[in-house]
Amino acid sequence: MSRYLARRLLTAVPTLLAISMVIFAVLDLAPGDPTGALPETIRPEVRQMIREAMGLDKPMHIKYLLWLRQFFWNEPIGLLEGALGIEIGDSESRLRITSWGSRGTPVFDLIAQRVPQTLWVVGLAYLISVLIAVPVGVISAVRQYSVFDQLGTLFSLIGYSVPTFFTGLLLIIVFSVNLNWLPSIYDTNLEVRDWRSLVAQLRQMAMPVAVLAFFQTAALVRFTRSSMLDNLTQDYVRTVKAKGFRERYVVIRHILRNSLIPVITLVALGVPTIFSGAIITEQIFRVNGLGALLISSIQVNDIPMIQTVTFIFAVLIVIFNLIADIIYGVLDPRIRYA
Amino acid sequence: MTATADAPAAGVLGQRAPRTLWGDVYRRFIRHKLAVTGLVIQVLLILGILVGPIIYPEDAEYIDILRADARPSLEFPMGTDDLGRDTLARNMEGGRISLAVGVVAMAVAIILGTLVGLLSGYFRSLDNPLMRFTDMMLALPSLPLLMVIIMLFRDKMRNLLGPELGIFVLVVYVIGALGWMPTARIVRGTVLSIKEKEFIEAAVSIGVRQHMILWRHVLPNILSPIIVSATLGVASAILIESALSFLGLGFPPDVPTWGRLLFENKDFITYNPALIIFPGLFISLTILSINFMGDGLRDALDPRLRL
């Protein structure tokens, strides 16, 4: 197992480096002057000095290495200092990645403000979708071609095909405009202190969570069902049935356990996707989470912020790929030795 | 597997019309109820988009404040928007652009994916580097990156090719360039198994050149996974373009794609829901029907399910 783990970890590092290089290069090669948004009255030589102060005149590989140092060395140390309340080395002169849009606020401080909202909505949606999708998929497969299965399949095909931005708007039309039950705009300033604010929080989370969960459930149901169907016809199932075990026991103890292996992997792989799916959902319900941060920084050409947020999405993908690989290796010993 | 293999046997017996590969595929596809439903919906949508403007010749860009925010009626079947532009005409115009983006972006992705998959499946020395590259591309966060690239390169492309064509080319190529990886993996897998078959060995032994083997013997035999992923690719490209437009990062405001219509009108949702419901419905129907067709094609093209 440890060799398998080491091999996986070793492939993750170059992948991350390559991705960071691609993201950096895309942003660096982009046309457009970062000082373009500054007032026209700034004299050209002053503008040049600003550019030099930002390090824009250096060649790309130097800029990339400097950014790497900031991201993988300066920022973690800064986080550590913040968490432990201590000072490591010369923390005054240690450069942090600062946003161009928000007057030199460190990028990670801005991100830290946004993460809770995204995490609440995304996390809850994902949890709900897994809790719904697995039982529905299992029942659909065991009772293949039954009414339940056909309804479930149709439902998941619709959920899979209707884009989240349309389901979101539809929900707003029904529940906010016509029925006036739920607020259509997410209020981030709401603090959960007592029962009433908790209800308000749940009410405003209901629609974004429902939209994300619907889409995710649809994909997972299809996958769970086909994974179960693959196992249902296997010889070992026939053997267990021939031994005279009850069907419930066969399904839960044998078929489900084997079918869930790829499903769990898919659940792990899907976490980063749902984060980027949340970009759209956040835009519909005006949740000011990570996705909203990315969109607003794209609009004001805040390169360090775009770079960092995009790279964080990439890091999520690589980490959850790794987690999926590890889970797969733990659950299915054949994978480790392949 | 190919049509030429089936033809002579039927001629000798001379009883029934020969069954060809594509005939079988057609027969199996027709039996797939959902797939046929999808095909019918898709054909209707395409007809509506292409022939619709001839029957209903309303200018999608004509602004008339006096008739703004009309409800659906006989005169305006889908009503008008806040500037009095006809919603039906705008939806037809938007559909043409959305479908064009979907088809061209899919073509870009399929060509790239097939090329990478063929090369890495057939040539062992290329396999590892190309597949590592594919893995890396798969780990890129595609939606954020798409948004960033389109935002940053939008002005340059607009200057280069004009506002509409420039954005079209940019959107199509970026969607294609970030969407070829699943196709490449599927193609590689299929090529790896085809390459070991006897007829390839025979071709090699009689001295057929490598590019001819790839073109004449390998490519025709990997067509089915390519067709399926091309079908599903159109749906995903339309979805991505709509998502981008919905975020305000797609085409310029005077080009109405379905996603753009949703983006423009989402603030009027309270007093004119028709503006939202129609484009959203069209996107959903398109994606749904293409997915149905894709499922049907997958089953129809699977030789293990031969009748």
mmCIF file of N, CA and C in Angstrom, chain A residues 212-324:
data_model
loop_
_atom_site.group_PDB
_atom_site.id
_atom_site.type_symbol
_atom_site.label_atom_id
_atom_site.label_comp_id
_atom_site.label_asym_id
_atom_site.label_seq_id
_atom_site.Cartn_x
_atom_site.Cartn_y
_atom_site.Cartn_z
ATOM 1 N N LEU A 212 -28.039 22.564 -7.080
ATOM 2 C CA LEU A 212 -26.795 21.797 -7.188
ATOM 3 C C LEU A 212 -27.048 20.313 -6.924
ATOM 4 N N ALA A 213 -27.868 20.039 -5.909
ATOM 5 C CA ALA A 213 -28.103 18.648 -5.531
ATOM 6 C C ALA A 213 -28.830 17.902 -6.641
ATOM 7 N N PHE A 214 -29.787 18.570 -7.289
ATOM 8 C CA PHE A 214 -30.560 17.929 -8.360
ATOM 9 C C PHE A 214 -29.635 17.451 -9.473
ATOM 10 N N PHE A 215 -28.764 18.341 -9.924
ATOM 11 C CA PHE A 215 -27.848 18.008 -11.016
ATOM 12 C C PHE A 215 -26.923 16.858 -10.611
ATOM 13 N N GLN A 216 -26.367 16.965 -9.416
ATOM 14 C CA GLN A 216 -25.388 15.983 -8.963
ATOM 15 C C GLN A 216 -26.055 14.627 -8.729
ATOM 16 N N THR A 217 -27.266 14.663 -8.146
ATOM 17 C CA THR A 217 -27.995 13.414 -7.909
ATOM 18 C C THR A 217 -28.222 12.682 -9.224
ATOM 19 N N ALA A 218 -28.612 13.435 -10.251
ATOM 20 C CA ALA A 218 -28.916 12.815 -11.536
ATOM 21 C C ALA A 218 -27.726 12.023 -12.043
ATOM 22 N N ALA A 219 -26.540 12.641 -11.986
ATOM 23 C CA ALA A 219 -25.359 11.956 -12.494
ATOM 24 C C ALA A 219 -25.030 10.732 -11.649
ATOM 25 N N LEU A 220 -25.148 10.880 -10.332
ATOM 26 C CA LEU A 220 -24.781 9.773 -9.446
ATOM 27 C C LEU A 220 -25.756 8.595 -9.545
ATOM 28 N N VAL A 221 -27.050 8.905 -9.726
ATOM 29 C CA VAL A 221 -28.035 7.824 -9.831
ATOM 30 C C VAL A 221 -27.702 6.947 -11.026
ATOM 31 N N ARG A 222 -27.446 7.583 -12.165
ATOM 32 C CA ARG A 222 -27.116 6.832 -13.377
ATOM 33 C C ARG A 222 -25.919 5.927 -13.136
ATOM 34 N N PHE A 223 -24.923 6.493 -12.478
ATOM 35 C CA PHE A 223 -23.682 5.748 -12.288
ATOM 36 C C PHE A 223 -23.884 4.587 -11.316
ATOM 37 N N THR A 224 -24.572 4.872 -10.199
ATOM 38 C CA THR A 224 -24.814 3.820 -9.208
ATOM 39 C C THR A 224 -25.604 2.681 -9.836
ATOM 40 N N ARG A 225 -26.629 3.054 -10.604
ATOM 41 C CA ARG A 225 -27.472 2.041 -11.214
ATOM 42 C C ARG A 225 -26.656 1.146 -12.146
ATOM 43 N N SER A 226 -25.840 1.751 -13.008
ATOM 44 C CA SER A 226 -25.120 0.911 -13.969
ATOM 45 C C SER A 226 -24.049 0.092 -13.263
ATOM 46 N N SER A 227 -23.484 0.632 -12.196
ATOM 47 C CA SER A 227 -22.488 -0.138 -11.455
ATOM 48 C C SER A 227 -23.134 -1.344 -10.772
ATOM 49 N N MET A 228 -24.341 -1.146 -10.223
ATOM 50 C CA MET A 228 -25.073 -2.254 -9.626
ATOM 51 C C MET A 228 -25.418 -3.305 -10.685
ATOM 52 N N LEU A 229 -25.879 -2.829 -11.855
ATOM 53 C CA LEU A 229 -26.275 -3.756 -12.914
ATOM 54 C C LEU A 229 -25.096 -4.609 -13.368
ATOM 55 N N ASP A 230 -23.898 -3.998 -13.392
ATOM 56 C CA ASP A 230 -22.710 -4.756 -13.771
ATOM 57 C C ASP A 230 -22.486 -5.924 -12.829
ATOM 58 N N ASN A 231 -22.763 -5.690 -11.555
ATOM 59 C CA ASN A 231 -22.479 -6.711 -10.558
ATOM 60 C C ASN A 231 -23.584 -7.757 -10.440
ATOM 61 N N LEU A 232 -24.827 -7.340 -10.751
ATOM 62 C CA LEU A 232 -25.971 -8.228 -10.538
ATOM 63 C C LEU A 232 -25.830 -9.548 -11.291
ATOM 64 N N THR A 233 -25.195 -9.493 -12.474
ATOM 65 C CA THR A 233 -25.137 -10.696 -13.302
ATOM 66 C C THR A 233 -23.868 -11.515 -13.068
ATOM 67 N N GLN A 234 -23.070 -11.109 -12.096
ATOM 68 C CA GLN A 234 -21.795 -11.807 -11.888
ATOM 69 C C GLN A 234 -22.020 -13.189 -11.259
ATOM 70 N N ASP A 235 -21.027 -14.034 -11.462
ATOM 71 C CA ASP A 235 -21.152 -15.410 -10.961
ATOM 72 C C ASP A 235 -21.251 -15.475 -9.446
ATOM 73 N N TYR A 236 -20.503 -14.587 -8.767
ATOM 74 C CA TYR A 236 -20.507 -14.700 -7.308
ATOM 75 C C TYR A 236 -21.901 -14.424 -6.743
ATOM 76 N N VAL A 237 -22.679 -13.589 -7.437
ATOM 77 C CA VAL A 237 -24.030 -13.307 -6.984
ATOM 78 C C VAL A 237 -24.887 -14.561 -7.102
ATOM 79 N N ARG A 238 -24.718 -15.249 -8.213
ATOM 80 C CA ARG A 238 -25.477 -16.478 -8.415
ATOM 81 C C ARG A 238 -25.103 -17.497 -7.335
ATOM 82 N N THR A 239 -23.807 -17.564 -7.012
ATOM 83 C CA THR A 239 -23.357 -18.507 -5.992
ATOM 84 C C THR A 239 -24.006 -18.209 -4.642
ATOM 85 N N VAL A 240 -23.981 -16.929 -4.264
ATOM 86 C CA VAL A 240 -24.547 -16.571 -2.960
ATOM 87 C C VAL A 240 -26.037 -16.876 -2.948
ATOM 88 N N LYS A 241 -26.701 -16.573 -4.075
ATOM 89 C CA LYS A 241 -28.134 -16.838 -4.127
ATOM 90 C C LYS A 241 -28.388 -18.337 -4.036
ATOM 91 N N ALA A 242 -27.536 -19.121 -4.699
ATOM 92 C CA ALA A 242 -27.698 -20.570 -4.695
ATOM 93 C C ALA A 242 -27.534 -21.137 -3.293
ATOM 94 N N LYS A 243 -26.730 -20.447 -2.489
ATOM 95 C CA LYS A 243 -26.551 -20.904 -1.111
ATOM 96 C C LYS A 243 -27.810 -20.657 -0.289
ATOM 97 N N GLY A 244 -28.749 -19.885 -0.828
ATOM 98 C CA GLY A 244 -30.025 -19.714 -0.165
ATOM 99 C C GLY A 244 -30.130 -18.501 0.731
ATOM 100 N N PHE A 245 -29.231 -17.549 0.557
ATOM 101 C CA PHE A 245 -29.365 -16.325 1.358
ATOM 102 C C PHE A 245 -30.538 -15.503 0.871
ATOM 103 N N ARG A 246 -31.108 -14.732 1.800
ATOM 104 C CA ARG A 246 -32.210 -13.868 1.421
ATOM 105 C C ARG A 246 -31.719 -12.779 0.470
ATOM 106 N N GLU A 247 -32.630 -12.266 -0.359
ATOM 107 C CA GLU A 247 -32.202 -11.310 -1.374
ATOM 108 C C GLU A 247 -31.625 -10.039 -0.750
ATOM 109 N N ARG A 248 -32.307 -9.575 0.320
ATOM 110 C CA ARG A 248 -31.849 -8.351 0.978
ATOM 111 C C ARG A 248 -30.388 -8.488 1.416
ATOM 112 N N TYR A 249 -30.068 -9.664 1.970
ATOM 113 C CA TYR A 249 -28.707 -9.924 2.435
ATOM 114 C C TYR A 249 -27.730 -9.936 1.255
ATOM 115 N N VAL A 250 -28.131 -10.593 0.168
ATOM 116 C CA VAL A 250 -27.245 -10.664 -1.001
ATOM 117 C C VAL A 250 -26.980 -9.258 -1.537
ATOM 118 N N VAL A 251 -28.059 -8.470 -1.641
ATOM 119 C CA VAL A 251 -27.900 -7.138 -2.220
ATOM 120 C C VAL A 251 -27.003 -6.275 -1.346
ATOM 121 N N ILE A 252 -27.290 -6.267 -0.038
ATOM 122 C CA ILE A 252 -26.553 -5.330 0.818
ATOM 123 C C ILE A 252 -25.133 -5.810 1.079
ATOM 124 N N ARG A 253 -24.977 -7.088 1.434
ATOM 125 C CA ARG A 253 -23.663 -7.547 1.836
ATOM 126 C C ARG A 253 -22.730 -7.818 0.659
ATOM 127 N N HIS A 254 -23.266 -8.211 -0.469
ATOM 128 C CA HIS A 254 -22.380 -8.614 -1.561
ATOM 129 C C HIS A 254 -22.401 -7.642 -2.735
ATOM 130 N N ILE A 255 -23.595 -7.432 -3.316
ATOM 131 C CA ILE A 255 -23.635 -6.617 -4.535
ATOM 132 C C ILE A 255 -23.309 -5.171 -4.214
ATOM 133 N N LEU A 256 -23.958 -4.632 -3.173
ATOM 134 C CA LEU A 256 -23.767 -3.222 -2.856
ATOM 135 C C LEU A 256 -22.306 -2.919 -2.535
ATOM 136 N N ARG A 257 -21.717 -3.801 -1.744
ATOM 137 C CA ARG A 257 -20.327 -3.533 -1.342
ATOM 138 C C ARG A 257 -19.405 -3.444 -2.544
ATOM 139 N N ASN A 258 -19.623 -4.316 -3.502
ATOM 140 C CA ASN A 258 -18.763 -4.288 -4.688
ATOM 141 C C ASN A 258 -19.114 -3.148 -5.625
ATOM 142 N N SER A 259 -20.420 -2.840 -5.705
ATOM 143 C CA SER A 259 -20.817 -1.792 -6.651
ATOM 144 C C SER A 259 -20.416 -0.416 -6.161
ATOM 145 N N LEU A 260 -20.313 -0.262 -4.850
ATOM 146 C CA LEU A 260 -20.043 1.074 -4.326
ATOM 147 C C LEU A 260 -18.599 1.518 -4.545
ATOM 148 N N ILE A 261 -17.721 0.569 -4.849
ATOM 149 C CA ILE A 261 -16.314 0.957 -5.019
ATOM 150 C C ILE A 261 -16.159 2.044 -6.094
ATOM 151 N N PRO A 262 -16.633 1.803 -7.344
ATOM 152 C CA PRO A 262 -16.515 2.897 -8.325
ATOM 153 C C PRO A 262 -17.361 4.112 -7.961
ATOM 154 N N VAL A 263 -18.495 3.901 -7.268
ATOM 155 C CA VAL A 263 -19.337 5.039 -6.917
ATOM 156 C C VAL A 263 -18.608 5.970 -5.954
ATOM 157 N N ILE A 264 -17.950 5.360 -4.954
ATOM 158 C CA ILE A 264 -17.220 6.190 -3.994
ATOM 159 C C ILE A 264 -16.118 6.970 -4.701
ATOM 160 N N THR A 265 -15.450 6.303 -5.641
ATOM 161 C CA THR A 265 -14.412 6.989 -6.402
ATOM 162 C C THR A 265 -15.000 8.175 -7.150
ATOM 163 N N LEU A 266 -16.174 7.946 -7.759
ATOM 164 C CA LEU A 266 -16.801 9.028 -8.518
ATOM 165 C C LEU A 266 -17.207 10.168 -7.590
ATOM 166 N N VAL A 267 -17.671 9.821 -6.390
ATOM 167 C CA VAL A 267 -18.053 10.857 -5.433
ATOM 168 C C VAL A 267 -16.838 11.730 -5.109
ATOM 169 N N ALA A 268 -15.696 11.078 -4.882
ATOM 170 C CA ALA A 268 -14.487 11.854 -4.594
ATOM 171 C C ALA A 268 -14.081 12.695 -5.796
ATOM 172 N N LEU A 269 -14.173 12.098 -6.996
ATOM 173 C CA LEU A 269 -13.775 12.836 -8.202
ATOM 174 C C LEU A 269 -14.704 14.013 -8.472
ATOM 175 N N GLY A 270 -15.949 13.901 -8.008
ATOM 176 C CA GLY A 270 -16.935 14.918 -8.344
ATOM 177 C C GLY A 270 -16.848 16.169 -7.488
ATOM 178 N N VAL A 271 -16.135 16.096 -6.373
ATOM 179 C CA VAL A 271 -16.086 17.260 -5.481
ATOM 180 C C VAL A 271 -15.582 18.525 -6.191
ATOM 181 N N PRO A 272 -14.457 18.460 -6.921
ATOM 182 C CA PRO A 272 -14.007 19.686 -7.609
ATOM 183 C C PRO A 272 -14.994 20.170 -8.665
ATOM 184 N N THR A 273 -15.651 19.220 -9.360
ATOM 185 C CA THR A 273 -16.617 19.632 -10.391
ATOM 186 C C THR A 273 -17.746 20.441 -9.780
ATOM 187 N N ILE A 274 -18.190 20.016 -8.603
ATOM 188 C CA ILE A 274 -19.320 20.703 -8.018
ATOM 189 C C ILE A 274 -18.888 22.090 -7.537
ATOM 190 N N PHE A 275 -17.613 22.221 -7.198
ATOM 191 C CA PHE A 275 -17.118 23.550 -6.855
ATOM 192 C C PHE A 275 -17.214 24.481 -8.054
ATOM 193 N N SER A 276 -16.792 23.996 -9.238
ATOM 194 C CA SER A 276 -16.874 24.898 -10.384
ATOM 195 C C SER A 276 -18.312 25.020 -10.866
ATOM 196 N N GLY A 277 -19.139 23.995 -10.619
ATOM 197 C CA GLY A 277 -20.557 24.129 -10.911
ATOM 198 C C GLY A 277 -21.180 25.204 -10.042
ATOM 199 N N ALA A 278 -20.621 25.358 -8.835
ATOM 200 C CA ALA A 278 -21.143 26.359 -7.912
ATOM 201 C C ALA A 278 -20.914 27.783 -8.429
ATOM 202 N N ILE A 279 -19.957 27.946 -9.346
ATOM 203 C CA ILE A 279 -19.742 29.279 -9.921
ATOM 204 C C ILE A 279 -21.045 29.797 -10.503
ATOM 205 N N ILE A 280 -21.729 28.927 -11.252
ATOM 206 C CA ILE A 280 -22.971 29.353 -11.903
ATOM 207 C C ILE A 280 -24.081 29.546 -10.885
ATOM 208 N N THR A 281 -24.216 28.570 -9.980
ATOM 209 C CA THR A 281 -25.275 28.664 -8.979
ATOM 210 C C THR A 281 -25.103 29.912 -8.120
ATOM 211 N N GLU A 282 -23.869 30.207 -7.761
ATOM 212 C CA GLU A 282 -23.624 31.404 -6.957
ATOM 213 C C GLU A 282 -24.062 32.655 -7.701
ATOM 214 N N GLN A 283 -23.858 32.630 -9.026
ATOM 215 C CA GLN A 283 -24.236 33.795 -9.813
ATOM 216 C C GLN A 283 -25.761 33.974 -9.854
ATOM 217 N N ILE A 284 -26.491 32.869 -9.912
ATOM 218 C CA ILE A 284 -27.956 32.966 -9.985
ATOM 219 C C ILE A 284 -28.514 33.542 -8.696
ATOM 220 N N PHE A 285 -28.047 32.999 -7.550
ATOM 221 C CA PHE A 285 -28.659 33.378 -6.283
ATOM 222 C C PHE A 285 -27.851 34.464 -5.558
ATOM 223 N N ARG A 286 -26.836 35.002 -6.262
ATOM 224 C CA ARG A 286 -25.977 36.042 -5.689
ATOM 225 C C ARG A 286 -25.370 35.607 -4.360
ATOM 226 N N VAL A 287 -24.884 34.403 -4.291
ATOM 227 C CA VAL A 287 -24.099 33.969 -3.145
ATOM 228 C C VAL A 287 -22.693 34.503 -3.380
ATOM 229 N N ASN A 288 -22.128 35.259 -2.432
ATOM 230 C CA ASN A 288 -20.797 35.774 -2.758
ATOM 231 C C ASN A 288 -19.709 34.833 -2.263
ATOM 232 N N GLY A 289 -19.625 33.699 -2.901
ATOM 233 C CA GLY A 289 -18.616 32.703 -2.564
ATOM 234 C C GLY A 289 -17.411 32.798 -3.484
ATOM 235 N N LEU A 290 -16.691 31.685 -3.594
ATOM 236 C CA LEU A 290 -15.466 31.643 -4.399
ATOM 237 C C LEU A 290 -15.731 31.954 -5.868
ATOM 238 N N GLY A 291 -16.807 31.383 -6.398
ATOM 239 C CA GLY A 291 -17.111 31.575 -7.816
ATOM 240 C C GLY A 291 -17.400 33.032 -8.118
ATOM 241 N N ALA A 292 -18.163 33.679 -7.230
ATOM 242 C CA ALA A 292 -18.457 35.096 -7.422
ATOM 243 C C ALA A 292 -17.176 35.913 -7.356
ATOM 244 N N LEU A 293 -16.265 35.492 -6.465
ATOM 245 C CA LEU A 293 -14.975 36.179 -6.365
ATOM 246 C C LEU A 293 -14.212 36.065 -7.678
ATOM 247 N N LEU A 294 -14.217 34.861 -8.259
ATOM 248 C CA LEU A 294 -13.501 34.658 -9.516
ATOM 249 C C LEU A 294 -14.098 35.534 -10.612
ATOM 250 N N ILE A 295 -15.419 35.553 -10.709
ATOM 251 C CA ILE A 295 -16.045 36.334 -11.777
ATOM 252 C C ILE A 295 -15.765 37.825 -11.596
ATOM 253 N N SER A 296 -15.888 38.296 -10.371
ATOM 254 C CA SER A 296 -15.657 39.731 -10.191
ATOM 255 C C SER A 296 -14.188 40.073 -10.447
ATOM 256 N N SER A 297 -13.257 39.179 -10.107
ATOM 257 C CA SER A 297 -11.858 39.513 -10.357
ATOM 258 C C SER A 297 -11.525 39.417 -11.845
ATOM 259 N N ILE A 298 -12.239 38.535 -12.578
ATOM 260 C CA ILE A 298 -12.036 38.495 -14.026
ATOM 261 C C ILE A 298 -12.504 39.817 -14.633
ATOM 262 N N GLN A 299 -13.609 40.331 -14.107
ATOM 263 C CA GLN A 299 -14.144 41.562 -14.691
ATOM 264 C C GLN A 299 -13.241 42.763 -14.468
ATOM 265 N N VAL A 300 -12.500 42.795 -13.350
ATOM 266 C CA VAL A 300 -11.609 43.944 -13.136
ATOM 267 C C VAL A 300 -10.157 43.617 -13.472
ATOM 268 N N ASN A 301 -9.938 42.456 -14.118
ATOM 269 C CA ASN A 301 -8.588 42.107 -14.570
ATOM 270 C C ASN A 301 -7.597 42.007 -13.416
ATOM 271 N N ASP A 302 -8.036 41.420 -12.312
ATOM 272 C CA ASP A 302 -7.197 41.276 -11.126
ATOM 273 C C ASP A 302 -6.391 39.977 -11.255
ATOM 274 N N ILE A 303 -5.264 40.060 -11.984
ATOM 275 C CA ILE A 303 -4.527 38.849 -12.361
ATOM 276 C C ILE A 303 -4.116 37.975 -11.161
ATOM 277 N N PRO A 304 -3.528 38.522 -10.092
ATOM 278 C CA PRO A 304 -3.122 37.622 -8.996
ATOM 279 C C PRO A 304 -4.288 36.853 -8.408
ATOM 280 N N MET A 305 -5.425 37.529 -8.300
ATOM 281 C CA MET A 305 -6.602 36.861 -7.747
ATOM 282 C C MET A 305 -7.074 35.745 -8.671
ATOM 283 N N ILE A 306 -7.152 36.044 -9.992
ATOM 284 C CA ILE A 306 -7.600 35.031 -10.951
ATOM 285 C C ILE A 306 -6.673 33.822 -10.892
ATOM 286 N N GLN A 307 -5.361 34.121 -10.910
ATOM 287 C CA GLN A 307 -4.367 33.057 -10.883
ATOM 288 C C GLN A 307 -4.575 32.159 -9.666
ATOM 289 N N THR A 308 -4.715 32.786 -8.508
ATOM 290 C CA THR A 308 -4.792 32.012 -7.282
ATOM 291 C C THR A 308 -6.078 31.196 -7.225
ATOM 292 N N VAL A 309 -7.208 31.844 -7.545
ATOM 293 C CA VAL A 309 -8.466 31.107 -7.443
ATOM 294 C C VAL A 309 -8.490 29.953 -8.448
ATOM 295 N N THR A 310 -8.057 30.230 -9.697
ATOM 296 C CA THR A 310 -8.033 29.152 -10.696
ATOM 297 C C THR A 310 -7.120 28.023 -10.236
ATOM 298 N N PHE A 311 -5.973 28.404 -9.680
ATOM 299 C CA PHE A 311 -5.038 27.376 -9.247
ATOM 300 C C PHE A 311 -5.607 26.587 -8.069
ATOM 301 N N ILE A 312 -6.362 27.267 -7.214
ATOM 302 C CA ILE A 312 -6.981 26.537 -6.106
ATOM 303 C C ILE A 312 -7.969 25.499 -6.639
ATOM 304 N N PHE A 313 -8.722 25.873 -7.679
ATOM 305 C CA PHE A 313 -9.616 24.892 -8.299
ATOM 306 C C PHE A 313 -8.802 23.698 -8.812
ATOM 307 N N ALA A 314 -7.659 23.990 -9.439
ATOM 308 C CA ALA A 314 -6.818 22.914 -9.969
ATOM 309 C C ALA A 314 -6.277 22.049 -8.840
ATOM 310 N N VAL A 315 -5.856 22.689 -7.741
ATOM 311 C CA VAL A 315 -5.340 21.932 -6.599
ATOM 312 C C VAL A 315 -6.430 21.003 -6.068
ATOM 313 N N LEU A 316 -7.662 21.524 -5.999
ATOM 314 C CA LEU A 316 -8.783 20.681 -5.549
ATOM 315 C C LEU A 316 -8.915 19.448 -6.431
ATOM 316 N N ILE A 317 -8.830 19.669 -7.764
ATOM 317 C CA ILE A 317 -8.967 18.538 -8.680
ATOM 318 C C ILE A 317 -7.891 17.498 -8.413
ATOM 319 N N VAL A 318 -6.634 17.963 -8.312
ATOM 320 C CA VAL A 318 -5.534 17.019 -8.131
ATOM 321 C C VAL A 318 -5.669 16.297 -6.788
ATOM 322 N N ILE A 319 -6.011 17.041 -5.743
ATOM 323 C CA ILE A 319 -6.132 16.424 -4.418
ATOM 324 C C ILE A 319 -7.238 15.376 -4.412
ATOM 325 N N PHE A 320 -8.381 15.727 -5.012
ATOM 326 C CA PHE A 320 -9.466 14.754 -4.961
ATOM 327 C C PHE A 320 -9.234 13.584 -5.914
ATOM 328 N N ASN A 321 -8.475 13.788 -6.995
ATOM 329 C CA ASN A 321 -8.048 12.649 -7.809
ATOM 330 C C ASN A 321 -7.214 11.700 -6.968
ATOM 331 N N LEU A 322 -6.321 12.293 -6.194
ATOM 332 C CA LEU A 322 -5.442 11.512 -5.327
ATOM 333 C C LEU A 322 -6.269 10.749 -4.303
ATOM 334 N N ILE A 323 -7.214 11.455 -3.679
ATOM 335 C CA ILE A 323 -8.067 10.812 -2.676
ATOM 336 C C ILE A 323 -8.833 9.655 -3.305
ATOM 337 N N ALA A 324 -9.372 9.910 -4.526
ATOM 338 C CA ALA A 324 -10.117 8.852 -5.199
ATOM 339 C C ALA A 324 -9.223 7.648 -5.450
#
